[in-house]
Amino acid sequence: MAHLLDSEARNLEELRIRLSRMGFDQPYSVAVEGLVFDADLNWILMRRGKQASDEVGKLEGIGGRVEDPLACLRDELRREIVEEVGPEADIEILEFLEVKSDRVRKVDSRGRETFKTWVIVSFACLHRSGGLLIQEPEKNEGFEYVQDLKVAPERLSSSCRQSLVMLQKAWPRISTRIKRELTVNSPA
């Protein structure tokens, strides 16, 4: 739906205050999203499973809902990463990217259509090492590695389509940051 903020909020409470000051006062849920890249600059996406609440089969970043109003959003993303891909994965949060909103269409078992608004806090992340394992196979079916951000937008969740547009604009800076991190922190 829309890009909302270019600066990072520490926690959910601060985020809600800032959005309210902007006039963004519709009901919404908040999620954190890791846009995770590996050492070869592949974008690592998860495929939404059959029991996902919406957008089944679509690709998305790694993350999930935030509920604790005082928890640090970066800590919430770390928690979600472990919850989604397991504790063996060493995924570093490199930088805040943006806060965006997304409106997701959902159709219930009776065919009734509803919409839910999400506010998503996105971070660029680096998968340094360790295996990625699907922890909730009913909600997530697997991983896809996308080279050079080359993915058909219709394969992405609506939120991830927004992420793709943002990443394409910021790719020179983000890819340089990832390469620098790999060089600075590689074993001698």
mmCIF file with all atom_site columns, N, CA and C in Angstrom, residues 46 81-89 130-136 143:
data_model
loop_
_atom_site.group_PDB
_atom_site.id
_atom_site.type_symbol
_atom_site.label_atom_id
_atom_site.label_alt_id
_atom_site.label_comp_id
_atom_site.label_asym_id
_atom_site.label_entity_id
_atom_site.label_seq_id
_atom_site.pdbx_PDB_ins_code
_atom_site.Cartn_x
_atom_site.Cartn_y
_atom_site.Cartn_z
_atom_site.occupancy
_atom_site.B_iso_or_equiv
_atom_site.pdbx_formal_charge
_atom_site.auth_seq_id
_atom_site.auth_comp_id
_atom_site.auth_asym_id
_atom_site.auth_atom_id
_atom_site.pdbx_PDB_model_num
ATOM 1  N N  . MET A 1 46  ? 10.803 -17.094 1.853  1.00 0.00 ? 46  MET A N  1
ATOM 2  C CA . MET A 1 46  ? 10.025 -18.260 2.303  1.00 0.00 ? 46  MET A CA 1
ATOM 3  C C  . MET A 1 46  ? 8.726  -18.329 1.502  1.00 0.00 ? 46  MET A C  1
ATOM 4  N N  . ILE A 1 81  ? 13.045 -14.723 13.627 1.00 0.00 ? 81  ILE A N  1
ATOM 5  C CA . ILE A 1 81  ? 13.978 -15.490 12.790 1.00 0.00 ? 81  ILE A CA 1
ATOM 6  C C  . ILE A 1 81  ? 14.175 -16.882 13.375 1.00 0.00 ? 81  ILE A C  1
ATOM 7  N N  . VAL A 1 82  ? 14.415 -16.957 14.683 1.00 0.00 ? 82  VAL A N  1
ATOM 8  C CA . VAL A 1 82  ? 14.587 -18.260 15.336 1.00 0.00 ? 82  VAL A CA 1
ATOM 9  C C  . VAL A 1 82  ? 13.303 -19.078 15.204 1.00 0.00 ? 82  VAL A C  1
ATOM 10 N N  . GLU A 1 83  ? 12.160 -18.428 15.400 1.00 0.00 ? 83  GLU A N  1
ATOM 11 C CA . GLU A 1 83  ? 10.871 -19.117 15.312 1.00 0.00 ? 83  GLU A CA 1
ATOM 12 C C  . GLU A 1 83  ? 10.610 -19.659 13.910 1.00 0.00 ? 83  GLU A C  1
ATOM 13 N N  . GLU A 1 84  ? 11.038 -18.930 12.891 1.00 0.00 ? 84  GLU A N  1
ATOM 14 C CA . GLU A 1 84  ? 10.760 -19.312 11.506 1.00 0.00 ? 84  GLU A CA 1
ATOM 15 C C  . GLU A 1 84  ? 11.792 -20.271 10.910 1.00 0.00 ? 84  GLU A C  1
ATOM 16 N N  . VAL A 1 85  ? 13.102 -20.059 11.213 1.00 0.00 ? 85  VAL A N  1
ATOM 17 C CA . VAL A 1 85  ? 14.141 -20.844 10.534 1.00 0.00 ? 85  VAL A CA 1
ATOM 18 C C  . VAL A 1 85  ? 15.040 -21.619 11.485 1.00 0.00 ? 85  VAL A C  1
ATOM 19 N N  . GLY A 1 86  ? 14.830 -21.519 12.786 1.00 0.00 ? 86  GLY A N  1
ATOM 20 C CA . GLY A 1 86  ? 15.582 -22.302 13.754 1.00 0.00 ? 86  GLY A CA 1
ATOM 21 C C  . GLY A 1 86  ? 16.769 -21.571 14.345 1.00 0.00 ? 86  GLY A C  1
ATOM 22 N N  . PRO A 1 87  ? 17.249 -22.070 15.468 1.00 0.00 ? 87  PRO A N  1
ATOM 23 C CA . PRO A 1 87  ? 18.339 -21.410 16.191 1.00 0.00 ? 87  PRO A CA 1
ATOM 24 C C  . PRO A 1 87  ? 19.724 -21.609 15.589 1.00 0.00 ? 87  PRO A C  1
ATOM 25 N N  . GLU A 1 88  ? 19.868 -22.526 14.651 1.00 0.00 ? 88  GLU A N  1
ATOM 26 C CA . GLU A 1 88  ? 21.186 -22.794 14.056 1.00 0.00 ? 88  GLU A CA 1
ATOM 27 C C  . GLU A 1 88  ? 21.600 -21.729 13.049 1.00 0.00 ? 88  GLU A C  1
ATOM 28 N N  . ALA A 1 89  ? 20.639 -21.005 12.513 1.00 0.00 ? 89  ALA A N  1
ATOM 29 C CA . ALA A 1 89  ? 20.939 -19.997 11.499 1.00 0.00 ? 89  ALA A CA 1
ATOM 30 C C  . ALA A 1 89  ? 21.524 -18.751 12.154 1.00 0.00 ? 89  ALA A C  1
ATOM 31 N N  . GLY A 1 130 ? 25.128 -21.499 9.201  1.00 0.00 ? 130 GLY A N  1
ATOM 32 C CA . GLY A 1 130 ? 24.111 -22.328 9.843  1.00 0.00 ? 130 GLY A CA 1
ATOM 33 C C  . GLY A 1 130 ? 22.959 -22.643 8.908  1.00 0.00 ? 130 GLY A C  1
ATOM 34 N N  . GLY A 1 131 ? 22.334 -23.772 9.192  1.00 0.00 ? 131 GLY A N  1
ATOM 35 C CA . GLY A 1 131 ? 21.231 -24.229 8.349  1.00 0.00 ? 131 GLY A CA 1
ATOM 36 C C  . GLY A 1 131 ? 19.951 -23.456 8.585  1.00 0.00 ? 131 GLY A C  1
ATOM 37 N N  . LEU A 1 132 ? 19.207 -23.290 7.519  1.00 0.00 ? 132 LEU A N  1
ATOM 38 C CA . LEU A 1 132 ? 17.866 -22.712 7.587  1.00 0.00 ? 132 LEU A CA 1
ATOM 39 C C  . LEU A 1 132 ? 16.878 -23.873 7.552  1.00 0.00 ? 132 LEU A C  1
ATOM 40 N N  . LEU A 1 133 ? 16.073 -24.001 8.560  1.00 0.00 ? 133 LEU A N  1
ATOM 41 C CA . LEU A 1 133 ? 15.102 -25.089 8.639  1.00 0.00 ? 133 LEU A CA 1
ATOM 42 C C  . LEU A 1 133 ? 13.706 -24.520 8.838  1.00 0.00 ? 133 LEU A C  1
ATOM 43 N N  . ILE A 1 134 ? 12.772 -25.002 8.047  1.00 0.00 ? 134 ILE A N  1
ATOM 44 C CA . ILE A 1 134 ? 11.382 -24.570 8.219  1.00 0.00 ? 134 ILE A CA 1
ATOM 45 C C  . ILE A 1 134 ? 10.892 -25.095 9.567  1.00 0.00 ? 134 ILE A C  1
ATOM 46 N N  . GLN A 1 135 ? 10.497 -24.199 10.451 1.00 0.00 ? 135 GLN A N  1
ATOM 47 C CA . GLN A 1 135 ? 10.047 -24.576 11.790 1.00 0.00 ? 135 GLN A CA 1
ATOM 48 C C  . GLN A 1 135 ? 8.538  -24.795 11.863 1.00 0.00 ? 135 GLN A C  1
ATOM 49 N N  . GLU A 1 136 ? 7.810  -24.179 10.947 1.00 0.00 ? 136 GLU A N  1
ATOM 50 C CA . GLU A 1 136 ? 6.349  -24.303 10.912 1.00 0.00 ? 136 GLU A CA 1
ATOM 51 C C  . GLU A 1 136 ? 5.925  -24.719 9.502  1.00 0.00 ? 136 GLU A C  1
ATOM 52 N N  . PHE A 1 143 ? 12.131 -22.631 1.121  1.00 0.00 ? 143 PHE A N  1
ATOM 53 C CA . PHE A 1 143 ? 12.894 -21.434 0.793  1.00 0.00 ? 143 PHE A CA 1
ATOM 54 C C  . PHE A 1 143 ? 13.138 -21.350 -0.696 1.00 0.00 ? 143 PHE A C  1
#
